[in-house]
Amino acid sequence: MVKKLLFVSINTMSHPLNFPNFSKTPPNSSTTATTMQAPRYSLACTPIVTNLTHRHRVTPTVTFRRTLQQPISAVAAPALTKPQKTHSLPPEKIEVFKSLEDWSTQQVLPLLKPVEECWQPQNFLPDPAMPVDEFNEQVRALRERTAGLPDEYFVVLVGDMITEDALPTYQTMINTLDGVKDETGASSSPWALWTRAWTAEENRHGDLLRTYLYLSGRVDMLMIERTVQYLIGSGMDPGTENNPYLGFVYTSFQERATFISHGNTARLAKESGDPVLARICGTIASDEKRHEIAYTKIVEKLLEVDPTGAMTAISDLMKKKITMPAHLMYDGTGPTAFRALLWCGSTARRVHGS
Ligand SMILES: [Fe+2]
Ligand SMILES: [Fe+2]
């Protein structure tokens, strides 16, 4: 039942591959510039973005106006406008998760891979231990392969990479869930063991995509790095209310969405002549599928032991709609995530004259 629901609802997600206005040609920033508005900020800095109407834009000048009464902050995060509900799990239901610890040890933890059996980014990247000529040759070959990929492809791949790179936020989010959080940072509870090892597996995704993109020379790494810093500083608000029922329904959808997205970038890379990138995205997609299996297994178990509680959580999230992890993506120059991605394609770089 959960799997059916997941399949039906996947199109509701806000994800780079699912933007309703995504087209083969990114909109020219000069046509969208006049409609831009500065986002609202919750912290001490207010950006002033200039040059918004210039036909061939240069990198916007962003300055910060400091309010003397407020502390200096390194991060200007977009403000959340909707109220945030917390700790909606009734205290007695924490026992449900306590009673499932043995089950989790036997059924969920085996879905993690031992480190020695895991791939690492280095398995897919030029080997820096090689003589410099051979290393340079491998980088040259990588650049030749990625030269055939369209800019639009990189817009999506960068979105995926930035999303993966904001991993600290996701571990934080899972550790807000009552009854399954890692109470000490090194708890021996199977829920905590899963979360730490899941995070460690996920950590390789952003590392590999980031390094591959860096070596390709096709993207604006400075804008990407700024966007990642903004995004981690902003966090996320999936509406899970510290409630593990909601949390595990959410992660089931989120893993399915990333599986689909990485699977699509694998297929497109293969079609555009980069089999290595296709293998990279496909390998990441298979990790996401394994994670999806784990999280849906937990939701299925909750449907078995507490059908009303589990169905209520599924219904609640369907009403809220699934908000993907990078919904607060922001590059420092405009209010939308999509705009942040436009900066990363080489077309955008040419348009902006950099
Ligand atoms: Fe991932
Ligand atoms: Fe994942």
mmCIF file of C-alpha atoms and ligand atoms in Angstrom:
data_model
loop_
_atom_site.group_PDB
_atom_site.id
_atom_site.type_symbol
_atom_site.label_atom_id
_atom_site.label_comp_id
_atom_site.label_asym_id
_atom_site.label_seq_id
_atom_site.Cartn_x
_atom_site.Cartn_y
_atom_site.Cartn_z
ATOM 1 C CA MET A 1 0.000 0.000 0.000
ATOM 2 C CA VAL A 2 2.765 2.410 0.912
ATOM 3 C CA LYS A 3 4.596 1.614 -2.294
ATOM 4 C CA LYS A 4 1.463 2.375 -4.309
ATOM 5 C CA LEU A 5 1.022 5.675 -2.525
ATOM 6 C CA LEU A 6 4.662 6.542 -3.117
ATOM 7 C CA PHE A 7 4.322 5.878 -6.814
ATOM 8 C CA VAL A 8 1.169 7.912 -7.201
ATOM 9 C CA SER A 9 2.435 10.898 -5.283
ATOM 10 C CA ILE A 10 5.903 11.325 -6.680
ATOM 11 C CA ASN A 11 4.868 14.038 -9.135
ATOM 12 C CA THR A 12 3.953 16.366 -6.325
ATOM 13 C CA MET A 13 7.555 16.904 -5.342
ATOM 14 C CA SER A 14 9.457 20.083 -5.882
ATOM 15 C CA HIS A 15 12.716 18.858 -7.310
ATOM 16 C CA PRO A 16 15.021 20.106 -10.068
ATOM 17 C CA LEU A 17 13.740 17.378 -12.373
ATOM 18 C CA ASN A 18 10.154 18.165 -11.510
ATOM 19 C CA PHE A 19 10.038 21.913 -11.861
ATOM 20 C CA PRO A 20 6.823 22.664 -13.701
ATOM 21 C CA ASN A 21 8.506 25.305 -15.858
ATOM 22 C CA PHE A 22 11.614 23.297 -16.655
ATOM 23 C CA SER A 23 12.320 23.531 -20.347
ATOM 24 C CA LYS A 24 15.152 22.503 -22.596
ATOM 25 C CA THR A 25 16.345 26.068 -22.764
ATOM 26 C CA PRO A 26 16.805 27.828 -19.435
ATOM 27 C CA PRO A 27 15.072 31.201 -19.380
ATOM 28 C CA ASN A 28 17.382 34.069 -20.197
ATOM 29 C CA SER A 29 18.204 35.789 -16.956
ATOM 30 C CA SER A 30 17.923 39.196 -18.593
ATOM 31 C CA THR A 31 14.219 38.587 -19.154
ATOM 32 C CA THR A 32 13.592 37.395 -15.636
ATOM 33 C CA ALA A 33 15.753 39.942 -13.905
ATOM 34 C CA THR A 34 13.184 42.706 -13.803
ATOM 35 C CA THR A 35 10.705 40.538 -11.928
ATOM 36 C CA MET A 36 13.112 39.550 -9.198
ATOM 37 C CA GLN A 37 12.428 40.556 -5.648
ATOM 38 C CA ALA A 38 14.763 40.345 -2.720
ATOM 39 C CA PRO A 39 13.802 37.517 -0.371
ATOM 40 C CA ARG A 40 12.855 38.178 3.195
ATOM 41 C CA TYR A 41 15.503 37.481 5.785
ATOM 42 C CA SER A 42 15.278 36.317 9.316
ATOM 43 C CA LEU A 43 18.828 37.115 10.383
ATOM 44 C CA ALA A 44 20.941 40.175 10.714
ATOM 45 C CA CYS A 45 21.953 40.825 7.125
ATOM 46 C CA THR A 46 19.796 42.334 4.398
ATOM 47 C CA PRO A 47 21.130 41.942 0.865
ATOM 48 C CA ILE A 48 20.927 44.723 -1.656
ATOM 49 C CA VAL A 49 21.072 43.240 -5.131
ATOM 50 C CA THR A 50 21.998 45.641 -7.903
ATOM 51 C CA ASN A 51 22.275 45.473 -11.709
ATOM 52 C CA LEU A 52 19.020 43.543 -11.969
ATOM 53 C CA THR A 53 17.886 45.115 -15.226
ATOM 54 C CA HIS A 54 21.171 44.980 -17.129
ATOM 55 C CA ARG A 55 20.659 43.109 -20.407
ATOM 56 C CA HIS A 56 23.834 41.052 -20.193
ATOM 57 C CA ARG A 57 24.205 40.750 -16.492
ATOM 58 C CA VAL A 58 27.456 40.762 -14.680
ATOM 59 C CA THR A 59 27.765 39.108 -11.307
ATOM 60 C CA PRO A 60 25.403 41.054 -9.036
ATOM 61 C CA THR A 61 26.925 43.212 -6.381
ATOM 62 C CA VAL A 62 25.668 42.066 -3.030
ATOM 63 C CA THR A 63 26.308 44.300 -0.086
ATOM 64 C CA PHE A 64 25.034 43.940 3.437
ATOM 65 C CA ARG A 65 23.435 46.525 5.667
ATOM 66 C CA ARG A 66 24.147 45.860 9.295
ATOM 67 C CA THR A 67 21.711 46.726 12.016
ATOM 68 C CA LEU A 68 23.728 47.875 14.986
ATOM 69 C CA GLN A 69 21.485 46.286 17.605
ATOM 70 C CA GLN A 70 21.739 42.848 16.024
ATOM 71 C CA PRO A 71 24.662 40.438 16.083
ATOM 72 C CA ILE A 72 26.685 39.907 12.921
ATOM 73 C CA SER A 73 25.660 36.711 11.160
ATOM 74 C CA ALA A 74 27.494 34.798 8.462
ATOM 75 C CA VAL A 75 24.301 33.433 6.971
ATOM 76 C CA ALA A 76 21.289 35.204 5.531
ATOM 77 C CA ALA A 77 18.594 32.570 5.350
ATOM 78 C CA PRO A 78 15.173 33.034 3.749
ATOM 79 C CA ALA A 79 12.499 33.323 6.411
ATOM 80 C CA LEU A 80 9.964 30.533 6.818
ATOM 81 C CA THR A 81 6.446 31.876 6.577
ATOM 82 C CA LYS A 82 4.338 28.946 7.749
ATOM 83 C CA PRO A 83 3.942 28.055 11.416
ATOM 84 C CA GLN A 84 6.033 25.115 12.576
ATOM 85 C CA LYS A 85 4.323 22.472 14.703
ATOM 86 C CA THR A 86 6.543 20.508 17.085
ATOM 87 C CA HIS A 87 6.440 17.268 19.111
ATOM 88 C CA SER A 88 3.102 16.011 17.803
ATOM 89 C CA LEU A 89 3.841 12.390 18.759
ATOM 90 C CA PRO A 90 1.871 11.434 21.888
ATOM 91 C CA PRO A 91 4.393 10.374 24.588
ATOM 92 C CA GLU A 92 2.935 6.863 24.853
ATOM 93 C CA LYS A 93 3.691 6.236 21.181
ATOM 94 C CA ILE A 94 7.412 6.491 21.830
ATOM 95 C CA GLU A 95 6.978 2.960 23.200
ATOM 96 C CA VAL A 96 6.072 1.783 19.689
ATOM 97 C CA PHE A 97 9.600 2.565 18.544
ATOM 98 C CA LYS A 98 11.164 1.101 21.672
ATOM 99 C CA SER A 99 9.263 -2.136 21.052
ATOM 100 C CA LEU A 100 10.503 -2.229 17.434
ATOM 101 C CA GLU A 101 14.214 -2.031 18.283
ATOM 102 C CA ASP A 102 14.853 -5.775 17.893
ATOM 103 C CA TRP A 103 12.863 -5.818 14.669
ATOM 104 C CA SER A 104 14.846 -2.824 13.403
ATOM 105 C CA THR A 105 18.149 -4.558 14.227
ATOM 106 C CA GLN A 106 17.115 -7.650 12.292
ATOM 107 C CA GLN A 107 15.244 -6.078 9.368
ATOM 108 C CA VAL A 108 16.568 -2.561 8.804
ATOM 109 C CA LEU A 109 20.245 -2.531 9.766
ATOM 110 C CA PRO A 110 21.090 -5.354 7.319
ATOM 111 C CA LEU A 111 20.106 -2.951 4.525
ATOM 112 C CA LEU A 112 23.256 -0.965 5.272
ATOM 113 C CA LYS A 113 26.420 -2.000 3.468
ATOM 114 C CA PRO A 114 29.677 -2.675 5.352
ATOM 115 C CA VAL A 115 32.221 0.046 4.575
ATOM 116 C CA GLU A 116 34.598 -2.426 2.942
ATOM 117 C CA GLU A 117 31.875 -3.394 0.471
ATOM 118 C CA CYS A 118 30.913 0.209 -0.330
ATOM 119 C CA TRP A 119 32.094 2.130 -3.345
ATOM 120 C CA GLN A 120 34.014 5.332 -2.691
ATOM 121 C CA PRO A 121 34.276 8.483 -4.827
ATOM 122 C CA GLN A 122 37.858 7.600 -5.639
ATOM 123 C CA ASN A 123 36.627 4.519 -7.530
ATOM 124 C CA PHE A 124 35.203 6.869 -10.189
ATOM 125 C CA LEU A 125 37.688 9.751 -10.240
ATOM 126 C CA PRO A 126 41.144 10.397 -11.713
ATOM 127 C CA ASP A 127 43.716 8.961 -9.312
ATOM 128 C CA PRO A 128 45.903 11.734 -7.829
ATOM 129 C CA ALA A 129 48.549 9.148 -6.917
ATOM 130 C CA MET A 130 49.312 8.688 -10.618
ATOM 131 C CA PRO A 131 52.203 10.467 -12.317
ATOM 132 C CA VAL A 132 51.104 13.973 -13.220
ATOM 133 C CA ASP A 133 50.951 13.262 -16.972
ATOM 134 C CA GLU A 134 48.643 10.310 -16.481
ATOM 135 C CA PHE A 135 46.487 12.253 -14.021
ATOM 136 C CA ASN A 136 46.216 15.130 -16.491
ATOM 137 C CA GLU A 137 45.294 12.659 -19.221
ATOM 138 C CA GLN A 138 42.466 11.277 -17.089
ATOM 139 C CA VAL A 139 41.183 14.795 -16.396
ATOM 140 C CA ARG A 140 41.401 15.629 -20.109
ATOM 141 C CA ALA A 141 39.378 12.507 -20.926
ATOM 142 C CA LEU A 142 36.788 13.468 -18.307
ATOM 143 C CA ARG A 143 36.483 16.929 -19.843
ATOM 144 C CA GLU A 144 36.080 15.461 -23.318
ATOM 145 C CA ARG A 145 33.296 13.201 -22.099
ATOM 146 C CA THR A 146 31.417 15.987 -20.331
ATOM 147 C CA ALA A 147 31.842 18.376 -23.285
ATOM 148 C CA GLY A 148 28.960 16.588 -25.032
ATOM 149 C CA LEU A 149 26.487 17.110 -22.209
ATOM 150 C CA PRO A 150 24.028 19.993 -22.680
ATOM 151 C CA ASP A 151 23.941 22.910 -20.242
ATOM 152 C CA GLU A 152 20.434 21.926 -19.208
ATOM 153 C CA TYR A 153 21.795 18.626 -17.984
ATOM 154 C CA PHE A 154 24.237 20.438 -15.713
ATOM 155 C CA VAL A 155 21.457 22.577 -14.292
ATOM 156 C CA VAL A 156 19.821 19.400 -13.014
ATOM 157 C CA LEU A 157 23.051 17.706 -11.960
ATOM 158 C CA VAL A 158 24.093 20.767 -9.980
ATOM 159 C CA GLY A 159 20.684 20.766 -8.283
ATOM 160 C CA ASP A 160 21.201 17.144 -7.320
ATOM 161 C CA MET A 161 24.724 17.825 -6.097
ATOM 162 C CA ILE A 162 23.765 20.834 -3.982
ATOM 163 C CA THR A 163 20.910 18.835 -2.492
ATOM 164 C CA GLU A 164 23.263 15.983 -1.578
ATOM 165 C CA ASP A 165 25.879 18.353 -0.203
ATOM 166 C CA ALA A 166 23.459 19.794 2.371
ATOM 167 C CA LEU A 167 23.619 16.454 4.185
ATOM 168 C CA PRO A 168 24.244 17.943 7.662
ATOM 169 C CA THR A 169 20.687 19.293 7.527
ATOM 170 C CA TYR A 170 19.212 15.868 6.843
ATOM 171 C CA GLN A 171 20.979 14.162 9.722
ATOM 172 C CA THR A 172 19.833 17.015 11.933
ATOM 173 C CA MET A 173 16.270 16.565 10.698
ATOM 174 C CA ILE A 174 16.215 12.832 11.480
ATOM 175 C CA ASN A 175 17.704 13.540 14.886
ATOM 176 C CA THR A 176 14.775 15.795 15.710
ATOM 177 C CA LEU A 177 12.421 12.783 15.637
ATOM 178 C CA ASP A 178 11.184 11.762 19.088
ATOM 179 C CA GLY A 179 11.841 8.135 19.996
ATOM 180 C CA VAL A 180 14.389 7.436 17.261
ATOM 181 C CA LYS A 181 16.886 10.303 17.577
ATOM 182 C CA ASP A 182 20.541 9.691 18.387
ATOM 183 C CA GLU A 183 20.483 10.829 22.018
ATOM 184 C CA THR A 184 24.249 11.005 22.530
ATOM 185 C CA GLY A 185 25.823 11.199 19.087
ATOM 186 C CA ALA A 186 27.094 7.644 19.544
ATOM 187 C CA SER A 187 23.966 5.894 20.836
ATOM 188 C CA SER A 188 23.756 2.117 20.424
ATOM 189 C CA SER A 189 20.018 2.214 19.643
ATOM 190 C CA PRO A 190 19.397 0.592 16.234
ATOM 191 C CA TRP A 191 17.561 3.741 15.096
ATOM 192 C CA ALA A 192 20.642 5.835 15.863
ATOM 193 C CA LEU A 193 22.981 3.260 14.311
ATOM 194 C CA TRP A 194 20.930 3.406 11.141
ATOM 195 C CA THR A 195 20.917 7.196 11.016
ATOM 196 C CA ARG A 196 24.670 7.532 11.450
ATOM 197 C CA ALA A 197 25.513 4.816 8.916
ATOM 198 C CA TRP A 198 22.887 6.141 6.481
ATOM 199 C CA THR A 199 24.493 9.582 6.760
ATOM 200 C CA ALA A 200 27.931 8.076 6.139
ATOM 201 C CA GLU A 201 26.649 6.360 2.994
ATOM 202 C CA GLU A 202 24.964 9.542 1.791
ATOM 203 C CA ASN A 203 28.110 11.565 2.414
ATOM 204 C CA ARG A 204 29.790 9.941 -0.582
ATOM 205 C CA HIS A 205 27.102 11.180 -2.991
ATOM 206 C CA GLY A 206 27.797 14.884 -2.680
ATOM 207 C CA ASP A 207 31.559 14.312 -2.520
ATOM 208 C CA LEU A 208 31.616 12.388 -5.779
ATOM 209 C CA LEU A 209 29.270 14.670 -7.725
ATOM 210 C CA ARG A 210 31.038 17.776 -6.469
ATOM 211 C CA THR A 211 34.486 16.529 -7.507
ATOM 212 C CA TYR A 212 33.274 15.348 -10.893
ATOM 213 C CA LEU A 213 31.595 18.691 -11.564
ATOM 214 C CA TYR A 214 34.740 20.529 -10.440
ATOM 215 C CA LEU A 215 36.953 18.556 -12.800
ATOM 216 C CA SER A 216 34.522 18.976 -15.713
ATOM 217 C CA GLY A 217 35.135 22.721 -15.826
ATOM 218 C CA ARG A 218 31.525 23.155 -16.963
ATOM 219 C CA VAL A 219 30.050 24.842 -13.909
ATOM 220 C CA ASP A 220 30.505 27.891 -11.720
ATOM 221 C CA MET A 221 31.955 26.271 -8.604
ATOM 222 C CA LEU A 222 32.011 29.496 -6.596
ATOM 223 C CA MET A 223 28.250 29.969 -7.015
ATOM 224 C CA ILE A 224 27.667 26.320 -6.214
ATOM 225 C CA GLU A 225 29.720 26.559 -3.027
ATOM 226 C CA ARG A 226 27.930 29.721 -1.944
ATOM 227 C CA THR A 227 24.594 28.044 -2.609
ATOM 228 C CA VAL A 228 25.556 25.032 -0.503
ATOM 229 C CA GLN A 229 26.604 27.301 2.346
ATOM 230 C CA TYR A 230 23.330 29.229 2.147
ATOM 231 C CA LEU A 231 21.339 26.015 1.986
ATOM 232 C CA ILE A 232 22.968 24.390 5.016
ATOM 233 C CA GLY A 233 22.516 27.650 6.888
ATOM 234 C CA SER A 234 18.834 27.755 5.942
ATOM 235 C CA GLY A 235 17.972 24.174 6.912
ATOM 236 C CA MET A 236 14.706 22.619 5.811
ATOM 237 C CA ASP A 237 11.123 22.394 6.970
ATOM 238 C CA PRO A 238 9.486 19.167 5.797
ATOM 239 C CA GLY A 239 6.625 19.471 8.315
ATOM 240 C CA THR A 240 7.562 16.321 10.219
ATOM 241 C CA GLU A 241 6.873 17.866 13.648
ATOM 242 C CA ASN A 242 9.521 15.790 15.532
ATOM 243 C CA ASN A 243 7.171 12.888 14.806
ATOM 244 C CA PRO A 244 8.843 9.669 13.609
ATOM 245 C CA TYR A 245 5.661 8.488 11.889
ATOM 246 C CA LEU A 246 5.786 11.608 9.720
ATOM 247 C CA GLY A 247 9.587 11.433 9.508
ATOM 248 C CA PHE A 248 9.696 7.915 8.093
ATOM 249 C CA VAL A 249 6.863 8.546 5.639
ATOM 250 C CA TYR A 250 8.751 11.646 4.520
ATOM 251 C CA THR A 251 12.091 9.878 4.063
ATOM 252 C CA SER A 252 10.369 7.093 2.088
ATOM 253 C CA PHE A 253 9.207 9.666 -0.469
ATOM 254 C CA GLN A 254 12.445 11.612 -0.387
ATOM 255 C CA GLU A 255 14.582 8.545 -1.115
ATOM 256 C CA ARG A 256 12.242 7.544 -3.949
ATOM 257 C CA ALA A 257 12.556 11.026 -5.441
ATOM 258 C CA THR A 258 16.352 11.001 -5.314
ATOM 259 C CA PHE A 259 16.400 7.492 -6.796
ATOM 260 C CA ILE A 260 14.337 8.748 -9.737
ATOM 261 C CA SER A 261 16.402 11.893 -10.188
ATOM 262 C CA HIS A 262 19.804 10.151 -10.133
ATOM 263 C CA GLY A 263 18.396 7.427 -12.381
ATOM 264 C CA ASN A 264 17.339 10.062 -14.907
ATOM 265 C CA THR A 265 20.718 11.807 -14.871
ATOM 266 C CA ALA A 266 22.375 8.394 -15.374
ATOM 267 C CA ARG A 267 20.231 7.678 -18.431
ATOM 268 C CA LEU A 268 20.808 11.134 -19.913
ATOM 269 C CA ALA A 269 24.576 10.971 -19.333
ATOM 270 C CA LYS A 270 24.697 7.663 -21.171
ATOM 271 C CA GLU A 271 22.699 9.077 -24.070
ATOM 272 C CA SER A 272 25.022 12.110 -24.254
ATOM 273 C CA GLY A 273 28.236 10.127 -24.323
ATOM 274 C CA ASP A 274 29.577 10.057 -20.762
ATOM 275 C CA PRO A 275 29.431 6.431 -19.580
ATOM 276 C CA VAL A 276 31.476 7.190 -16.450
ATOM 277 C CA LEU A 277 29.020 9.858 -15.285
ATOM 278 C CA ALA A 278 26.192 7.474 -16.176
ATOM 279 C CA ARG A 279 27.780 4.856 -13.908
ATOM 280 C CA ILE A 280 28.258 7.439 -11.139
ATOM 281 C CA CYS A 281 24.617 8.562 -11.193
ATOM 282 C CA GLY A 282 23.386 4.993 -11.545
ATOM 283 C CA THR A 283 25.465 3.865 -8.570
ATOM 284 C CA ILE A 284 24.137 6.703 -6.427
ATOM 285 C CA ALA A 285 20.600 5.841 -7.580
ATOM 286 C CA SER A 286 21.037 2.264 -6.383
ATOM 287 C CA ASP A 287 22.054 3.550 -2.918
ATOM 288 C CA GLU A 288 18.902 5.663 -2.858
ATOM 289 C CA LYS A 289 16.786 2.652 -3.814
ATOM 290 C CA ARG A 290 18.274 0.656 -0.904
ATOM 291 C CA HIS A 291 17.506 3.555 1.448
ATOM 292 C CA GLU A 292 13.975 3.765 0.086
ATOM 293 C CA ILE A 293 13.496 0.054 0.769
ATOM 294 C CA ALA A 294 14.607 0.574 4.386
ATOM 295 C CA TYR A 295 12.318 3.533 5.046
ATOM 296 C CA THR A 296 9.284 1.998 3.343
ATOM 297 C CA LYS A 297 9.900 -1.185 5.339
ATOM 298 C CA ILE A 298 9.650 0.869 8.528
ATOM 299 C CA VAL A 299 6.401 2.494 7.356
ATOM 300 C CA GLU A 300 4.978 -0.889 6.420
ATOM 301 C CA LYS A 301 5.820 -2.150 9.920
ATOM 302 C CA LEU A 302 4.107 0.894 11.436
ATOM 303 C CA LEU A 303 1.035 0.147 9.311
ATOM 304 C CA GLU A 304 1.096 -3.347 10.797
ATOM 305 C CA VAL A 305 1.538 -2.439 14.484
ATOM 306 C CA ASP A 306 -0.373 0.862 14.481
ATOM 307 C CA PRO A 307 -2.469 1.175 11.302
ATOM 308 C CA THR A 308 -4.398 4.224 12.474
ATOM 309 C CA GLY A 309 -1.271 6.125 13.535
ATOM 310 C CA ALA A 310 0.562 5.258 10.325
ATOM 311 C CA MET A 311 -2.369 6.085 8.023
ATOM 312 C CA THR A 312 -2.922 9.375 9.830
ATOM 313 C CA ALA A 313 0.725 10.271 9.226
ATOM 314 C CA ILE A 314 0.538 9.343 5.535
ATOM 315 C CA SER A 315 -2.651 11.360 5.147
ATOM 316 C CA ASP A 316 -1.111 14.337 6.947
ATOM 317 C CA LEU A 317 1.922 14.429 4.670
ATOM 318 C CA MET A 318 -0.193 13.965 1.532
ATOM 319 C CA LYS A 319 -2.202 17.015 2.526
ATOM 320 C CA LYS A 320 0.951 19.022 3.207
ATOM 321 C CA LYS A 321 2.617 17.633 0.053
ATOM 322 C CA ILE A 322 6.172 16.373 0.096
ATOM 323 C CA THR A 323 8.659 19.240 0.173
ATOM 324 C CA MET A 324 12.058 18.182 -1.102
ATOM 325 C CA PRO A 325 15.115 18.767 1.109
ATOM 326 C CA ALA A 326 16.557 21.673 -0.892
ATOM 327 C CA HIS A 327 13.382 23.774 -0.927
ATOM 328 C CA LEU A 328 15.275 26.653 0.688
ATOM 329 C CA MET A 329 17.978 26.663 -1.973
ATOM 330 C CA TYR A 330 19.247 30.186 -2.575
ATOM 331 C CA ASP A 331 22.414 31.444 -4.285
ATOM 332 C CA GLY A 332 22.672 34.908 -2.762
ATOM 333 C CA THR A 333 21.383 36.719 -5.859
ATOM 334 C CA GLY A 334 17.691 35.867 -6.116
ATOM 335 C CA PRO A 335 14.763 34.316 -4.343
ATOM 336 C CA THR A 336 14.318 31.084 -6.253
ATOM 337 C CA ALA A 337 16.173 27.834 -6.305
ATOM 338 C CA PHE A 338 15.792 27.576 -10.050
ATOM 339 C CA ARG A 339 17.579 30.855 -10.477
ATOM 340 C CA ALA A 340 20.474 29.538 -8.424
ATOM 341 C CA LEU A 341 20.827 26.671 -10.829
ATOM 342 C CA LEU A 342 20.823 28.929 -13.875
ATOM 343 C CA TRP A 343 24.090 30.400 -12.719
ATOM 344 C CA CYS A 344 25.778 27.079 -13.006
ATOM 345 C CA GLY A 345 25.438 26.240 -16.697
ATOM 346 C CA SER A 346 28.110 27.427 -19.086
ATOM 347 C CA THR A 347 25.411 29.203 -21.103
ATOM 348 C CA ALA A 348 24.593 31.267 -18.050
ATOM 349 C CA ARG A 349 28.271 31.998 -17.554
ATOM 350 C CA ARG A 350 28.547 33.161 -21.157
ATOM 351 C CA VAL A 351 25.434 35.321 -20.781
ATOM 352 C CA HIS A 352 26.904 36.884 -17.691
ATOM 353 C CA GLY A 353 30.232 37.459 -19.428
ATOM 354 C CA SER A 354 32.309 35.648 -16.816
HETATM 355 FE FE FE B 1 21.912 10.739 -1.668
HETATM 356 FE FE FE B 2 19.445 8.414 0.097
#
